[in-house]
PDB file of C-alpha atoms and ligand atoms in Angstrom:
ATOM      1  CA  UNK A   5      46.371  -8.205  72.099  1.00  0.00           C
ATOM      2  CA  UNK A   6      43.326  -7.827  69.917  1.00  0.00           C
ATOM      3  CA  UNK A   7      42.034  -5.075  67.697  1.00  0.00           C
ATOM      4  CA  UNK A   8      39.067  -3.035  68.856  1.00  0.00           C
ATOM      5  CA  UNK A   9      36.970  -2.235  65.814  1.00  0.00           C
ATOM      6  CA  UNK A  10      34.450   0.601  65.929  1.00  0.00           C
ATOM      7  CA  UNK A  11      31.852  -1.653  64.310  1.00  0.00           C
ATOM      8  CA  UNK A  12      31.503  -5.262  63.181  1.00  0.00           C
ATOM      9  CA  UNK A  13      30.346  -4.820  59.626  1.00  0.00           C
ATOM     10  CA  UNK A  14      32.462  -6.677  57.061  1.00  0.00           C
ATOM     11  CA  UNK A  15      32.172  -5.829  53.371  1.00  0.00           C
ATOM     12  CA  UNK A  16      33.495  -8.654  51.214  1.00  0.00           C
ATOM     13  CA  UNK A  17      32.895  -6.771  47.951  1.00  0.00           C
ATOM     14  CA  UNK A  18      36.588  -6.230  47.264  1.00  0.00           C
ATOM     15  CA  UNK A  19      37.645  -9.772  48.114  1.00  0.00           C
ATOM     16  CA  UNK A  20      38.587 -12.445  45.633  1.00  0.00           C
ATOM     17  CA  UNK A  21      38.806 -15.800  47.364  1.00  0.00           C
ATOM     18  CA  UNK A  22      40.957 -18.216  45.367  1.00  0.00           C
ATOM     19  CA  UNK A  23      41.693 -20.664  48.169  1.00  0.00           C
ATOM     20  CA  UNK A  24      39.475 -23.379  46.815  1.00  0.00           C
ATOM     21  CA  UNK A  25      40.833 -23.162  43.293  1.00  0.00           C
ATOM     22  CA  UNK A  26      37.764 -21.738  41.595  1.00  0.00           C
ATOM     23  CA  UNK A  27      37.567 -18.411  43.268  1.00  0.00           C
ATOM     24  CA  UNK A  28      34.546 -16.332  44.043  1.00  0.00           C
ATOM     25  CA  UNK A  29      35.039 -13.826  41.318  1.00  0.00           C
ATOM     26  CA  UNK A  30      36.922 -13.894  38.082  1.00  0.00           C
ATOM     27  CA  UNK A  31      39.449 -11.484  39.474  1.00  0.00           C
ATOM     28  CA  UNK A  32      40.763  -8.915  37.076  1.00  0.00           C
ATOM     29  CA  UNK A  33      40.741 -10.395  33.664  1.00  0.00           C
ATOM     30  CA  UNK A  34      42.281 -13.705  34.490  1.00  0.00           C
ATOM     31  CA  UNK A  35      45.777 -12.580  35.449  1.00  0.00           C
ATOM     32  CA  UNK A  36      48.141 -13.393  32.608  1.00  0.00           C
ATOM     33  CA  UNK A  37      51.212 -15.342  33.570  1.00  0.00           C
ATOM     34  CA  UNK A  38      54.647 -14.049  32.686  1.00  0.00           C
ATOM     35  CA  UNK A  39      56.100 -10.650  32.171  1.00  0.00           C
ATOM     36  CA  UNK A  40      58.115 -11.076  35.297  1.00  0.00           C
ATOM     37  CA  UNK A  41      57.196  -7.669  36.656  1.00  0.00           C
ATOM     38  CA  UNK A  42      58.310  -7.275  40.217  1.00  0.00           C
ATOM     39  CA  UNK A  43      56.224  -8.946  42.817  1.00  0.00           C
ATOM     40  CA  UNK A  44      56.479  -6.599  45.736  1.00  0.00           C
ATOM     41  CA  UNK A  45      56.527  -8.929  48.684  1.00  0.00           C
ATOM     42  CA  UNK A  46      56.683  -8.165  52.335  1.00  0.00           C
ATOM     43  CA  UNK A  47      58.719 -11.266  52.834  1.00  0.00           C
ATOM     44  CA  UNK A  48      61.245 -12.686  50.450  1.00  0.00           C
ATOM     45  CA  UNK A  49      61.591 -16.204  49.145  1.00  0.00           C
ATOM     46  CA  UNK A  50      64.553 -16.712  51.415  1.00  0.00           C
ATOM     47  CA  UNK A  51      62.154 -17.011  54.282  1.00  0.00           C
ATOM     48  CA  UNK A  52      60.881 -20.313  53.073  1.00  0.00           C
ATOM     49  CA  UNK A  53      64.222 -21.945  53.579  1.00  0.00           C
ATOM     50  CA  UNK A  54      64.531 -20.849  57.163  1.00  0.00           C
ATOM     51  CA  UNK A  55      61.103 -21.628  58.478  1.00  0.00           C
ATOM     52  CA  UNK A  56      61.183 -24.523  60.851  1.00  0.00           C
ATOM     53  CA  UNK A  57      64.117 -23.637  63.038  1.00  0.00           C
ATOM     54  CA  UNK A  58      62.571 -21.105  65.337  1.00  0.00           C
ATOM     55  CA  UNK A  59      60.811 -21.588  68.600  1.00  0.00           C
ATOM     56  CA  UNK A  60      57.174 -20.563  68.733  1.00  0.00           C
ATOM     57  CA  UNK A  61      56.662 -17.518  70.892  1.00  0.00           C
ATOM     58  CA  UNK A  62      53.073 -16.635  70.366  1.00  0.00           C
ATOM     59  CA  UNK A  63      50.991 -18.410  72.942  1.00  0.00           C
ATOM     60  CA  UNK A  64      47.747 -16.777  71.999  1.00  0.00           C
ATOM     61  CA  UNK A  65      47.789 -17.204  68.273  1.00  0.00           C
ATOM     62  CA  UNK A  66      44.484 -16.484  66.618  1.00  0.00           C
ATOM     63  CA  UNK A  67      42.544 -19.287  65.079  1.00  0.00           C
ATOM     64  CA  UNK A  68      42.668 -19.434  61.332  1.00  0.00           C
ATOM     65  CA  UNK A  69      39.011 -20.335  61.261  1.00  0.00           C
ATOM     66  CA  UNK A  70      37.114 -21.702  58.348  1.00  0.00           C
ATOM     67  CA  UNK A  71      39.458 -19.808  56.082  1.00  0.00           C
ATOM     68  CA  UNK A  72      42.061 -22.496  56.246  1.00  0.00           C
ATOM     69  CA  UNK A  73      39.494 -25.195  55.679  1.00  0.00           C
ATOM     70  CA  UNK A  74      38.974 -23.637  52.290  1.00  0.00           C
ATOM     71  CA  UNK A  75      42.435 -24.639  51.223  1.00  0.00           C
ATOM     72  CA  UNK A  76      41.319 -28.228  51.515  1.00  0.00           C
ATOM     73  CA  UNK A  77      38.636 -27.643  48.964  1.00  0.00           C
ATOM     74  CA  UNK A  78      35.665 -26.239  50.829  1.00  0.00           C
ATOM     75  CA  UNK A  79      34.755 -23.341  48.623  1.00  0.00           C
ATOM     76  CA  UNK A  80      32.560 -20.603  49.991  1.00  0.00           C
ATOM     77  CA  UNK A  81      30.451 -18.391  47.817  1.00  0.00           C
ATOM     78  CA  UNK A  82      30.804 -14.651  48.279  1.00  0.00           C
ATOM     79  CA  UNK A  83      27.476 -14.713  50.076  1.00  0.00           C
ATOM     80  CA  UNK A  84      28.602 -17.438  52.462  1.00  0.00           C
ATOM     81  CA  UNK A  85      31.799 -15.559  53.183  1.00  0.00           C
ATOM     82  CA  UNK A  86      29.797 -12.421  53.893  1.00  0.00           C
ATOM     83  CA  UNK A  87      27.380 -14.286  56.157  1.00  0.00           C
ATOM     84  CA  UNK A  88      30.188 -15.932  58.104  1.00  0.00           C
ATOM     85  CA  UNK A  89      32.150 -12.713  58.523  1.00  0.00           C
ATOM     86  CA  UNK A  90      29.089 -10.735  59.618  1.00  0.00           C
ATOM     87  CA  UNK A  91      27.984 -13.288  62.210  1.00  0.00           C
ATOM     88  CA  UNK A  92      28.428 -12.347  65.839  1.00  0.00           C
ATOM     89  CA  UNK A  93      31.972 -12.763  67.089  1.00  0.00           C
ATOM     90  CA  UNK A  94      33.391 -13.430  63.623  1.00  0.00           C
ATOM     91  CA  UNK A  95      36.095 -10.776  63.913  1.00  0.00           C
ATOM     92  CA  UNK A  96      37.490 -12.505  66.968  1.00  0.00           C
ATOM     93  CA  UNK A  97      37.029 -16.002  65.641  1.00  0.00           C
ATOM     94  CA  UNK A  98      38.175 -15.861  62.025  1.00  0.00           C
ATOM     95  CA  UNK A  99      41.477 -14.460  60.860  1.00  0.00           C
ATOM     96  CA  UNK A 100      40.300 -14.062  57.285  1.00  0.00           C
ATOM     97  CA  UNK A 101      37.237 -12.038  58.344  1.00  0.00           C
ATOM     98  CA  UNK A 102      39.406  -9.816  60.506  1.00  0.00           C
ATOM     99  CA  UNK A 103      41.866  -9.238  57.675  1.00  0.00           C
ATOM    100  CA  UNK A 104      38.989  -8.330  55.355  1.00  0.00           C
ATOM    101  CA  UNK A 105      37.797  -5.854  57.979  1.00  0.00           C
ATOM    102  CA  UNK A 106      41.268  -4.308  58.179  1.00  0.00           C
ATOM    103  CA  UNK A 107      41.372  -4.134  54.397  1.00  0.00           C
ATOM    104  CA  UNK A 108      37.924  -2.472  54.326  1.00  0.00           C
ATOM    105  CA  UNK A 109      39.072   0.139  56.816  1.00  0.00           C
ATOM    106  CA  UNK A 110      42.272   0.718  54.832  1.00  0.00           C
ATOM    107  CA  UNK A 111      40.217   1.282  51.698  1.00  0.00           C
ATOM    108  CA  UNK A 112      37.822   3.699  53.427  1.00  0.00           C
ATOM    109  CA  UNK A 113      40.572   5.530  55.266  1.00  0.00           C
ATOM    110  CA  UNK A 114      42.707   6.104  52.199  1.00  0.00           C
ATOM    111  CA  UNK A 115      39.738   7.050  50.051  1.00  0.00           C
ATOM    112  CA  UNK A 116      38.913   9.772  52.610  1.00  0.00           C
ATOM    113  CA  UNK A 117      42.503  10.896  52.959  1.00  0.00           C
ATOM    114  CA  UNK A 118      43.152  11.063  49.223  1.00  0.00           C
ATOM    115  CA  UNK A 119      39.854  12.930  48.821  1.00  0.00           C
ATOM    116  CA  UNK A 120      40.948  15.514  51.385  1.00  0.00           C
ATOM    117  CA  UNK A 121      44.200  15.962  49.509  1.00  0.00           C
ATOM    118  CA  UNK A 122      42.503  16.216  46.128  1.00  0.00           C
ATOM    119  CA  UNK A 123      44.282  13.085  44.931  1.00  0.00           C
ATOM    120  CA  UNK A 124      42.776  10.519  42.630  1.00  0.00           C
ATOM    121  CA  UNK A 125      42.050   7.255  44.394  1.00  0.00           C
ATOM    122  CA  UNK A 126      41.078   3.726  43.445  1.00  0.00           C
ATOM    123  CA  UNK A 127      40.804   0.699  45.716  1.00  0.00           C
ATOM    124  CA  UNK A 128      43.003  -2.387  45.695  1.00  0.00           C
ATOM    125  CA  UNK A 129      41.500  -5.867  45.649  1.00  0.00           C
ATOM    126  CA  UNK A 130      42.244  -8.440  48.310  1.00  0.00           C
ATOM    127  CA  UNK A 131      42.999 -11.961  47.101  1.00  0.00           C
ATOM    128  CA  UNK A 132      43.219 -14.941  49.433  1.00  0.00           C
ATOM    129  CA  UNK A 133      45.176 -17.830  48.035  1.00  0.00           C
ATOM    130  CA  UNK A 134      46.559 -21.132  49.212  1.00  0.00           C
ATOM    131  CA  UNK A 135      49.785 -22.705  47.943  1.00  0.00           C
ATOM    132  CA  UNK A 136      50.260 -21.159  44.515  1.00  0.00           C
ATOM    133  CA  UNK A 137      48.522 -18.515  42.448  1.00  0.00           C
ATOM    134  CA  UNK A 138      48.715 -16.955  39.001  1.00  0.00           C
ATOM    135  CA  UNK A 139      48.869 -13.186  39.102  1.00  0.00           C
ATOM    136  CA  UNK A 140      49.338 -10.284  36.726  1.00  0.00           C
ATOM    137  CA  UNK A 141      52.916 -10.287  38.007  1.00  0.00           C
ATOM    138  CA  UNK A 142      53.535 -13.930  37.195  1.00  0.00           C
ATOM    139  CA  UNK A 143      53.166 -17.189  39.036  1.00  0.00           C
ATOM    140  CA  UNK A 144      53.617 -16.957  42.786  1.00  0.00           C
ATOM    141  CA  UNK A 145      54.774 -20.238  44.265  1.00  0.00           C
ATOM    142  CA  UNK A 146      53.771 -21.616  47.613  1.00  0.00           C
ATOM    143  CA  UNK A 147      54.873 -19.596  50.618  1.00  0.00           C
ATOM    144  CA  UNK A 148      55.961 -16.487  48.804  1.00  0.00           C
ATOM    145  CA  UNK A 149      54.458 -14.539  51.677  1.00  0.00           C
ATOM    146  CA  UNK A 150      52.029 -11.671  51.417  1.00  0.00           C
ATOM    147  CA  UNK A 151      52.602  -9.481  48.389  1.00  0.00           C
ATOM    148  CA  UNK A 152      51.124  -6.768  46.208  1.00  0.00           C
ATOM    149  CA  UNK A 153      50.918  -7.055  42.439  1.00  0.00           C
ATOM    150  CA  UNK A 154      50.876  -3.634  40.738  1.00  0.00           C
ATOM    151  CA  UNK A 155      49.666  -5.049  37.415  1.00  0.00           C
ATOM    152  CA  UNK A 156      46.371  -6.205  38.880  1.00  0.00           C
ATOM    153  CA  UNK A 157      46.378  -3.790  41.839  1.00  0.00           C
ATOM    154  CA  UNK A 158      45.800  -6.748  44.133  1.00  0.00           C
ATOM    155  CA  UNK A 159      46.995  -7.655  47.606  1.00  0.00           C
ATOM    156  CA  UNK A 160      47.697 -11.382  47.940  1.00  0.00           C
ATOM    157  CA  UNK A 161      47.491 -13.116  51.296  1.00  0.00           C
ATOM    158  CA  UNK A 162      48.168 -16.738  52.147  1.00  0.00           C
ATOM    159  CA  UNK A 163      46.708 -17.259  55.613  1.00  0.00           C
ATOM    160  CA  UNK A 164      48.628 -20.390  56.486  1.00  0.00           C
ATOM    161  CA  UNK A 165      51.868 -18.636  55.733  1.00  0.00           C
ATOM    162  CA  UNK A 166      50.855 -15.571  57.694  1.00  0.00           C
ATOM    163  CA  UNK A 167      50.233 -17.781  60.686  1.00  0.00           C
ATOM    164  CA  UNK A 168      53.540 -19.581  60.243  1.00  0.00           C
ATOM    165  CA  UNK A 169      55.381 -16.289  59.914  1.00  0.00           C
ATOM    166  CA  UNK A 170      53.948 -15.054  63.164  1.00  0.00           C
ATOM    167  CA  UNK A 171      54.894 -18.204  65.011  1.00  0.00           C
ATOM    168  CA  UNK A 172      58.381 -18.588  63.585  1.00  0.00           C
ATOM    169  CA  UNK A 173      59.323 -14.945  63.682  1.00  0.00           C
ATOM    170  CA  UNK A 174      57.869 -14.110  67.048  1.00  0.00           C
ATOM    171  CA  UNK A 175      55.564 -11.367  65.851  1.00  0.00           C
ATOM    172  CA  UNK A 176      52.168 -12.492  67.092  1.00  0.00           C
ATOM    173  CA  UNK A 177      49.068 -10.422  67.533  1.00  0.00           C
ATOM    174  CA  UNK A 178      46.129  -9.240  65.518  1.00  0.00           C
ATOM    175  CA  UNK A 179      47.670  -5.874  64.840  1.00  0.00           C
ATOM    176  CA  UNK A 180      50.880  -7.473  63.595  1.00  0.00           C
ATOM    177  CA  UNK A 181      48.704  -8.965  60.863  1.00  0.00           C
ATOM    178  CA  UNK A 182      46.972  -5.627  60.344  1.00  0.00           C
ATOM    179  CA  UNK A 183      50.393  -4.072  59.802  1.00  0.00           C
ATOM    180  CA  UNK A 184      51.068  -6.578  57.022  1.00  0.00           C
ATOM    181  CA  UNK A 185      47.803  -5.708  55.269  1.00  0.00           C
ATOM    182  CA  UNK A 186      48.494  -1.998  55.776  1.00  0.00           C
ATOM    183  CA  UNK A 187      52.031  -2.383  54.382  1.00  0.00           C
ATOM    184  CA  UNK A 188      50.686  -4.078  51.243  1.00  0.00           C
ATOM    185  CA  UNK A 189      48.035  -1.390  50.957  1.00  0.00           C
ATOM    186  CA  UNK A 190      50.891   1.077  51.166  1.00  0.00           C
ATOM    187  CA  UNK A 191      52.319  -0.481  48.008  1.00  0.00           C
ATOM    188  CA  UNK A 192      48.966   0.055  46.358  1.00  0.00           C
ATOM    189  CA  UNK A 193      49.132   3.752  47.230  1.00  0.00           C
ATOM    190  CA  UNK A 194      52.571   3.869  45.614  1.00  0.00           C
ATOM    191  CA  UNK A 195      51.019   2.523  42.427  1.00  0.00           C
ATOM    192  CA  UNK A 196      48.071   4.933  42.569  1.00  0.00           C
ATOM    193  CA  UNK A 197      50.436   7.854  43.212  1.00  0.00           C
ATOM    194  CA  UNK A 198      52.803   6.810  40.418  1.00  0.00           C
ATOM    195  CA  UNK A 199      55.724   6.220  42.768  1.00  0.00           C
ATOM    196  CA  UNK A 200      56.057   2.581  41.823  1.00  0.00           C
ATOM    197  CA  UNK A 201      56.313   3.390  38.115  1.00  0.00           C
ATOM    198  CA  UNK A 202      58.948   6.079  38.778  1.00  0.00           C
ATOM    199  CA  UNK A 203      60.968   3.685  40.887  1.00  0.00           C
ATOM    200  CA  UNK A 204      60.930   0.994  38.187  1.00  0.00           C
ATOM    201  CA  UNK A 205      62.224   3.586  35.715  1.00  0.00           C
ATOM    202  CA  UNK A 206      64.918   4.792  38.094  1.00  0.00           C
ATOM    203  CA  UNK A 207      66.010   1.218  38.724  1.00  0.00           C
ATOM    204  CA  UNK A 208      66.306   0.604  34.996  1.00  0.00           C
ATOM    205  CA  UNK A 209      68.411   3.683  34.380  1.00  0.00           C
ATOM    206  CA  UNK A 210      70.504   3.151  37.497  1.00  0.00           C
ATOM    207  CA  UNK A 211      70.857  -0.608  38.066  1.00  0.00           C
ATOM    208  CA  UNK A 212      73.581  -0.129  40.675  1.00  0.00           C
ATOM    209  CA  UNK A 213      71.042   1.485  42.984  1.00  0.00           C
ATOM    210  CA  UNK A 214      68.337  -1.076  42.315  1.00  0.00           C
ATOM    211  CA  UNK A 215      68.344  -2.476  45.835  1.00  0.00           C
ATOM    212  CA  UNK A 216      68.476   0.945  47.445  1.00  0.00           C
ATOM    213  CA  UNK A 217      65.374   1.972  45.538  1.00  0.00           C
ATOM    214  CA  UNK A 218      63.707  -1.234  46.637  1.00  0.00           C
ATOM    215  CA  UNK A 219      64.561  -0.549  50.272  1.00  0.00           C
ATOM    216  CA  UNK A 220      63.229   3.024  50.030  1.00  0.00           C
ATOM    217  CA  UNK A 221      60.036   1.708  48.492  1.00  0.00           C
ATOM    218  CA  UNK A 222      59.553  -0.892  51.235  1.00  0.00           C
ATOM    219  CA  UNK A 223      60.292   1.563  54.022  1.00  0.00           C
ATOM    220  CA  UNK A 224      57.790   3.985  52.523  1.00  0.00           C
ATOM    221  CA  UNK A 225      55.157   1.219  52.604  1.00  0.00           C
ATOM    222  CA  UNK A 226      56.016   0.738  56.288  1.00  0.00           C
ATOM    223  CA  UNK A 227      55.634   4.465  56.847  1.00  0.00           C
ATOM    224  CA  UNK A 228      52.263   4.466  55.085  1.00  0.00           C
ATOM    225  CA  UNK A 229      51.211   1.554  57.310  1.00  0.00           C
ATOM    226  CA  UNK A 230      52.081   3.723  60.308  1.00  0.00           C
ATOM    227  CA  UNK A 231      50.136   6.676  58.906  1.00  0.00           C
ATOM    228  CA  UNK A 232      47.204   4.359  58.322  1.00  0.00           C
ATOM    229  CA  UNK A 233      47.239   3.243  61.963  1.00  0.00           C
ATOM    230  CA  UNK A 234      46.715   6.815  63.088  1.00  0.00           C
ATOM    231  CA  UNK A 235      44.139   7.647  60.420  1.00  0.00           C
ATOM    232  CA  UNK A 236      42.202   4.436  61.160  1.00  0.00           C
ATOM    233  CA  UNK A 237      42.132   5.422  64.822  1.00  0.00           C
ATOM    234  CA  UNK A 238      40.621   8.786  63.871  1.00  0.00           C
ATOM    235  CA  UNK A 239      38.138   7.217  61.462  1.00  0.00           C
ATOM    236  CA  UNK A 240      34.613   6.942  62.915  1.00  0.00           C
ATOM    237  CA  UNK A 241      34.167   3.479  61.457  1.00  0.00           C
ATOM    238  CA  UNK A 242      37.761   2.415  62.021  1.00  0.00           C
ATOM    239  CA  UNK A 243      39.665   1.049  64.981  1.00  0.00           C
ATOM    240  CA  UNK A 244      40.303   2.049  68.563  1.00  0.00           C
ATOM    241  CA  UNK A 245      44.071   1.906  68.538  1.00  0.00           C
ATOM    242  CA  UNK A 246      45.972   0.878  71.666  1.00  0.00           C
ATOM    243  CA  UNK A 247      49.627   1.102  72.650  1.00  0.00           C
ATOM    244  CA  UNK A 248      49.753  -2.691  72.515  1.00  0.00           C
ATOM    245  CA  UNK A 249      48.620  -2.580  68.890  1.00  0.00           C
ATOM    246  CA  UNK A 250      51.451  -0.247  67.976  1.00  0.00           C
ATOM    247  CA  UNK A 251      53.977  -2.326  69.887  1.00  0.00           C
ATOM    248  CA  UNK A 252      52.852  -5.409  67.957  1.00  0.00           C
ATOM    249  CA  UNK A 253      53.216  -3.641  64.624  1.00  0.00           C
ATOM    250  CA  UNK A 254      56.663  -2.332  65.546  1.00  0.00           C
ATOM    251  CA  UNK A 255      57.749  -5.801  66.552  1.00  0.00           C
ATOM    252  CA  UNK A 256      56.419  -7.242  63.305  1.00  0.00           C
ATOM    253  CA  UNK A 257      58.214  -4.545  61.284  1.00  0.00           C
ATOM    254  CA  UNK A 258      61.449  -5.494  63.022  1.00  0.00           C
ATOM    255  CA  UNK A 259      60.834  -9.203  62.538  1.00  0.00           C
ATOM    256  CA  UNK A 260      60.791  -8.837  58.758  1.00  0.00           C
ATOM    257  CA  UNK A 261      63.903  -6.665  58.589  1.00  0.00           C
ATOM    258  CA  UNK A 262      66.488  -7.950  56.114  1.00  0.00           C
ATOM    259  CA  UNK A 263      69.182  -8.262  58.768  1.00  0.00           C
ATOM    260  CA  UNK A 264      66.933 -10.356  60.995  1.00  0.00           C
ATOM    261  CA  UNK A 265      65.907 -12.615  58.155  1.00  0.00           C
ATOM    262  CA  UNK A 266      69.437 -13.012  56.817  1.00  0.00           C
ATOM    263  CA  UNK A 267      70.852 -13.724  60.215  1.00  0.00           C
ATOM    264  CA  UNK A 268      68.254 -16.367  60.816  1.00  0.00           C
ATOM    265  CA  UNK A 269      68.791 -17.895  57.389  1.00  0.00           C
ATOM    266  CA  UNK A 270      72.563 -17.808  57.011  1.00  0.00           C
ATOM    267  CA  UNK A 271      73.943 -16.552  60.290  1.00  0.00           C
ATOM    268  CA  UNK A 272      75.454 -13.496  58.635  1.00  0.00           C
ATOM    269  CA  UNK A 273      74.303 -10.160  57.253  1.00  0.00           C
ATOM    270  CA  UNK A 274      75.013  -8.766  53.770  1.00  0.00           C
ATOM    271  CA  UNK A 275      73.720  -5.221  53.564  1.00  0.00           C
ATOM    272  CA  UNK A 276      74.303  -4.901  49.802  1.00  0.00           C
ATOM    273  CA  UNK A 277      71.671  -7.503  49.128  1.00  0.00           C
ATOM    274  CA  UNK A 278      68.984  -5.884  51.231  1.00  0.00           C
ATOM    275  CA  UNK A 279      65.690  -5.171  49.511  1.00  0.00           C
ATOM    276  CA  UNK A 280      63.423  -4.239  52.429  1.00  0.00           C
ATOM    277  CA  UNK A 281      65.602  -2.502  54.998  1.00  0.00           C
ATOM    278  CA  UNK A 282      66.900  -3.421  58.433  1.00  0.00           C
ATOM    279  CA  UNK A 283      64.774  -4.169  61.469  1.00  0.00           C
ATOM    280  CA  UNK A 284      65.682  -0.780  62.927  1.00  0.00           C
ATOM    281  CA  UNK A 285      64.836   1.075  59.706  1.00  0.00           C
ATOM    282  CA  UNK A 286      61.503  -0.676  59.300  1.00  0.00           C
ATOM    283  CA  UNK A 287      60.476   0.025  62.866  1.00  0.00           C
ATOM    284  CA  UNK A 288      61.662   3.608  62.563  1.00  0.00           C
ATOM    285  CA  UNK A 289      59.664   4.355  59.423  1.00  0.00           C
ATOM    286  CA  UNK A 290      56.524   2.700  60.715  1.00  0.00           C
ATOM    287  CA  UNK A 291      56.872   4.862  63.803  1.00  0.00           C
ATOM    288  CA  UNK A 292      57.477   8.024  61.766  1.00  0.00           C
ATOM    289  CA  UNK A 293      54.244   7.362  59.924  1.00  0.00           C
ATOM    290  CA  UNK A 294      52.337   6.544  63.065  1.00  0.00           C
ATOM    291  CA  UNK A 295      53.604   9.600  64.964  1.00  0.00           C
ATOM    292  CA  UNK A 296      52.930  12.067  62.177  1.00  0.00           C
ATOM    293  CA  UNK A 297      49.792  10.611  60.589  1.00  0.00           C
ATOM    294  CA  UNK A 298      50.997  12.395  57.462  1.00  0.00           C
ATOM    295  CA  UNK A 299      52.055  10.699  54.225  1.00  0.00           C
ATOM    296  CA  UNK A 300      54.205  13.718  53.379  1.00  0.00           C
ATOM    297  CA  UNK A 301      56.543  12.609  56.178  1.00  0.00           C
ATOM    298  CA  UNK A 302      57.188   9.340  54.343  1.00  0.00           C
ATOM    299  CA  UNK A 303      59.843  10.551  51.872  1.00  0.00           C
ATOM    300  CA  UNK A 304      62.145   7.594  52.364  1.00  0.00           C
ATOM    301  CA  UNK A 305      63.731   8.260  48.961  1.00  0.00           C
ATOM    302  CA  UNK A 306      64.859  11.724  49.993  1.00  0.00           C
ATOM    303  CA  UNK A 307      66.059  10.395  53.329  1.00  0.00           C
ATOM    304  CA  UNK A 308      68.235   7.860  51.513  1.00  0.00           C
ATOM    305  CA  UNK A 309      69.582  10.461  49.101  1.00  0.00           C
ATOM    306  CA  UNK A 310      67.848   8.941  46.083  1.00  0.00           C
TER     307      UNK A 310
HETATM  308 ZN1  LIG B1254      56.587  -4.631  50.755  1.00  0.00          ZN
END
């Protein structure tokens, strides 16, 4: 059920905690509102409307920890966050600390991998928010779900929503959450590699295929998340991956498939409106990435004939 980390050290240097309103850091230049550039979310707005109907499946849901207390106004300094997350047992006790650890490993893993491939690399930032947040991609309302903003190269996580998503969608487990972070980090790689920019261009010149490009982009992020799982297992300061971990991630990938979400929301499925891919596709591409451990196997665009 849990994640076995190779070590307990948590580096909060890349984290911007905006749960209490003020935020630890200033972020990246204050995040201008507007522009309307695409917020690349793991979960779509539609989700919000359907939460509440499902039956909780996850008996052993992790505690949110002091992280959620922050949304009620208890602001931690960066130092306090670091102290809390580096205290004994913190990775088991606090979801936010564990997600920071996953993010740290993603950063280290991809820096190594890009280095080996002679590719330029730069890290993403991790932003925790509660309710609403202004980003370089515009204003994100409450419960938008986890997302990546290319303009600021930031991953945004709302812990309360993450918890809710796991309960309502039956995708519990620490590695299900790790998959979400890894998926968003996958979007960051797409920005670093220039894929995201190419896709935006292609969508502009071929609006009819806009959704197909979106699906290919999302499935590639799933594939990268799978690759990351394998690379993080190989990393000396990474994780000790188990079959249960992979099963949790696969289940989570299925849970956020467009068909699953649509069926839950409206009772029917409209493939033309898909933006993230079906449950089967998402699971398949995560698994392709995990099995190969090779980002070159993640050409979802080619596979879709784009
Ligand atoms: Zn995504």
